[in-house]
Coordinates of C-alpha atoms in Angstrom, one line a residue:
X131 CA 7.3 18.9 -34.3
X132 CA 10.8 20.1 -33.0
X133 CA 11.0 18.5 -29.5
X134 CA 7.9 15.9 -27.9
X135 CA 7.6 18.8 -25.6
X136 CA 7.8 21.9 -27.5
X137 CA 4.1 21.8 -28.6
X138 CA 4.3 25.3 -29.5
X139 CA 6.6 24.4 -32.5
X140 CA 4.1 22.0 -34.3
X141 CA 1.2 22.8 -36.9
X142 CA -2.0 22.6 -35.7
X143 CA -3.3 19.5 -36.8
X144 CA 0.1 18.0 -35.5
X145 CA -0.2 19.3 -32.0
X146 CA -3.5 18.5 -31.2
X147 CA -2.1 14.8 -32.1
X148 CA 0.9 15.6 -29.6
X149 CA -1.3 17.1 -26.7
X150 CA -3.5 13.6 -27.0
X151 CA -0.6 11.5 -27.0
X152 CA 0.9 13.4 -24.4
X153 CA -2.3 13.1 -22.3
X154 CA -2.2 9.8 -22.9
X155 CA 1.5 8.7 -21.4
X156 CA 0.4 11.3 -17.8
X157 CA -2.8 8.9 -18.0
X158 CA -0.9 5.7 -18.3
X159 CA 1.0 6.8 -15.5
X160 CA -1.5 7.4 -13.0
X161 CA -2.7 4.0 -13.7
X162 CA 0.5 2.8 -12.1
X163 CA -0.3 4.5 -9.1
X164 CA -3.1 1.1 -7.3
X165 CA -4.6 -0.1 -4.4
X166 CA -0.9 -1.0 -2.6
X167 CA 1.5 0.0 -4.3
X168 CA 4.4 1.7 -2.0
X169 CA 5.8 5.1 -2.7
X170 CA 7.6 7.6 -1.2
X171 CA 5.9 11.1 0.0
X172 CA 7.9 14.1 1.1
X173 CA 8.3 14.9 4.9
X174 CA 9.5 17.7 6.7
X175 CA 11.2 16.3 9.5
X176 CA 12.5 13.1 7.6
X177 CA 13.1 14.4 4.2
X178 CA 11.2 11.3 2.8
X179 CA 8.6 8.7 4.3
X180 CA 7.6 5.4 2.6
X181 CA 3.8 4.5 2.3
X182 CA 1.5 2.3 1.4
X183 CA -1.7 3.6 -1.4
X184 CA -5.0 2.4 0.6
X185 CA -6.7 4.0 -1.8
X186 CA -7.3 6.0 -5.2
X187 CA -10.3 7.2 -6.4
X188 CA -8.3 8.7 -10.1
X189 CA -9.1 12.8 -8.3
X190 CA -7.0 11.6 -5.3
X191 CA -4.8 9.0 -3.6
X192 CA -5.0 7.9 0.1
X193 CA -1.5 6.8 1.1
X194 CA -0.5 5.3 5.0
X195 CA 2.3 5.9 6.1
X196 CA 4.7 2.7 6.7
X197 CA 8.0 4.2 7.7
X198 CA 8.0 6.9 10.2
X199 CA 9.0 8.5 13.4
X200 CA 5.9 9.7 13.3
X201 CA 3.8 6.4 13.4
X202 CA 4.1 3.7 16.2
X203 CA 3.2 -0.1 15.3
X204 CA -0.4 0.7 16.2
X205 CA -0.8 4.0 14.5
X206 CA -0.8 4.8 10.7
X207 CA -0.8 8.3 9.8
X208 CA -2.8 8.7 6.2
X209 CA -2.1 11.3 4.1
X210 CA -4.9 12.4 0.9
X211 CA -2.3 13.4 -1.8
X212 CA -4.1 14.9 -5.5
X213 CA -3.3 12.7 -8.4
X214 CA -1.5 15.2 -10.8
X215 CA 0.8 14.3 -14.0
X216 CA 3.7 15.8 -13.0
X217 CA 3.5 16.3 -9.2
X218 CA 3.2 12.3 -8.5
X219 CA 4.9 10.8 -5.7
X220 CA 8.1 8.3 -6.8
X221 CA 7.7 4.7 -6.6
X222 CA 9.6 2.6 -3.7
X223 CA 11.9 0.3 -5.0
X224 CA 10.9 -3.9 -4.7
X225 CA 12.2 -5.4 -1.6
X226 CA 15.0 -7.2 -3.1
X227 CA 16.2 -3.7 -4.8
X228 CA 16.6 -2.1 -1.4
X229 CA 20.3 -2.4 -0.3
X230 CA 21.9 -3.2 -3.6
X231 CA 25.4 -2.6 -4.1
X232 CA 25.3 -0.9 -7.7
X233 CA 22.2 1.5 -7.5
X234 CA 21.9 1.3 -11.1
X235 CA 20.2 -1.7 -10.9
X236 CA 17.5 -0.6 -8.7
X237 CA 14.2 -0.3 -10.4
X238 CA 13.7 3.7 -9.4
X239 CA 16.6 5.6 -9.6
X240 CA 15.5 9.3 -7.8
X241 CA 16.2 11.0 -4.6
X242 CA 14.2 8.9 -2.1
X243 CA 15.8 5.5 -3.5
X244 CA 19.5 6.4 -3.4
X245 CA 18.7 7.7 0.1
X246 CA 16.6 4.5 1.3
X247 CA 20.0 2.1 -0.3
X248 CA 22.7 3.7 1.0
X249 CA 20.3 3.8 4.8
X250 CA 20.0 -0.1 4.4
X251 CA 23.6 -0.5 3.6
X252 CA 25.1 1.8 6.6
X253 CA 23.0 -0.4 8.9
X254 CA 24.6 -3.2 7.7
X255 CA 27.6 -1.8 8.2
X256 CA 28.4 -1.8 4.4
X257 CA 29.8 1.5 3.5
X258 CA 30.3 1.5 -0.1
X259 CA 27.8 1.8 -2.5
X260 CA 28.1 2.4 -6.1
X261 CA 26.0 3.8 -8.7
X262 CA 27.8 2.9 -12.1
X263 CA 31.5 3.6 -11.8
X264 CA 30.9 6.3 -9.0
X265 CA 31.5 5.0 -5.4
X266 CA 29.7 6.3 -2.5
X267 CA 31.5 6.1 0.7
X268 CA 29.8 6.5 4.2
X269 CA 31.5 7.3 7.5
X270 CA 30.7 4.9 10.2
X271 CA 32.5 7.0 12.7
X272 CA 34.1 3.7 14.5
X273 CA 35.8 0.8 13.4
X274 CA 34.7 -1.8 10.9
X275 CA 36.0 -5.5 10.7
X276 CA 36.2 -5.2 6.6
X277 CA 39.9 -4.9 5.9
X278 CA 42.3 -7.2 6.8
X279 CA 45.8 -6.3 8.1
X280 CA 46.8 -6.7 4.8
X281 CA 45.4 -3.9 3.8

């Protein structure tokens, strides 16, 4: 076979063995997806709320919402997502990941991540982050005690 993907290129006996192993790896992968494990689910008015799995049957997932506008302390929105290779919700980063200077040392490098770090740090009032050798700068719109006069 050409390409682990291009199953159209391979002989027959060859990709059936690719479409198994294939399977396989989108199987794996909803296995990661347990009772508590946090991810991230798309949202219209946030762009991106975290949430907790409460539930997954292997059809479908039922997540609760942690992190919202839309939830108070006492109320948890659920949302019933379908379990699909491909169309999976990403993975929140570990606690101690969140708020990491370098954000290629964050377990889950994707969309929700980078946003969730460079949130954390801006409330920290740390307005660089980095991700490799590329620096991402924040405005804080006011004045920040982190240069000396020196500077």
């Amino acid at each position: 076979c050409v390409g682990r993907r291009s199953v159209s290129r391979c002989s027959s006996g060859s990709r059936v063995r690719l479409k198994q192993e294939i399977r396989m790896e989108e199987e794996a992968d909803l296995d990661i997806y347990a009772k508590d494990v946090e991810v991230w689910l798309e949202d219209e008015d946030e762009g991106w709320v975290s949430g907790v799995i409460v539930s997954n049957d292997g059809a479908n997932m039922v997540v609760r919402l942690s992190h919202s506008m839309h939830t108070d302390s006492n109320d948890h929105t659920e949302r019933t997502i379908p379990l699909k290779a491909g169309a999976l919700p990403p993975l929140r980063n570990p606690p101690n990941m969140e708020g990491v200077e370098d954000m290629t040392t964050m377990s889950y490098l994707h969309e929700p991540g980078v946003l969730n770090c460079i949130k954390v740090r801006y409330d920290d009032s740390q307005i660089y982050t980095y991700s490799g050798i590329v620096l991402v700068a924040m405005n804080p719109f006011q004045s920040l005690p982190i240069y000396s006069p020196d500077l």
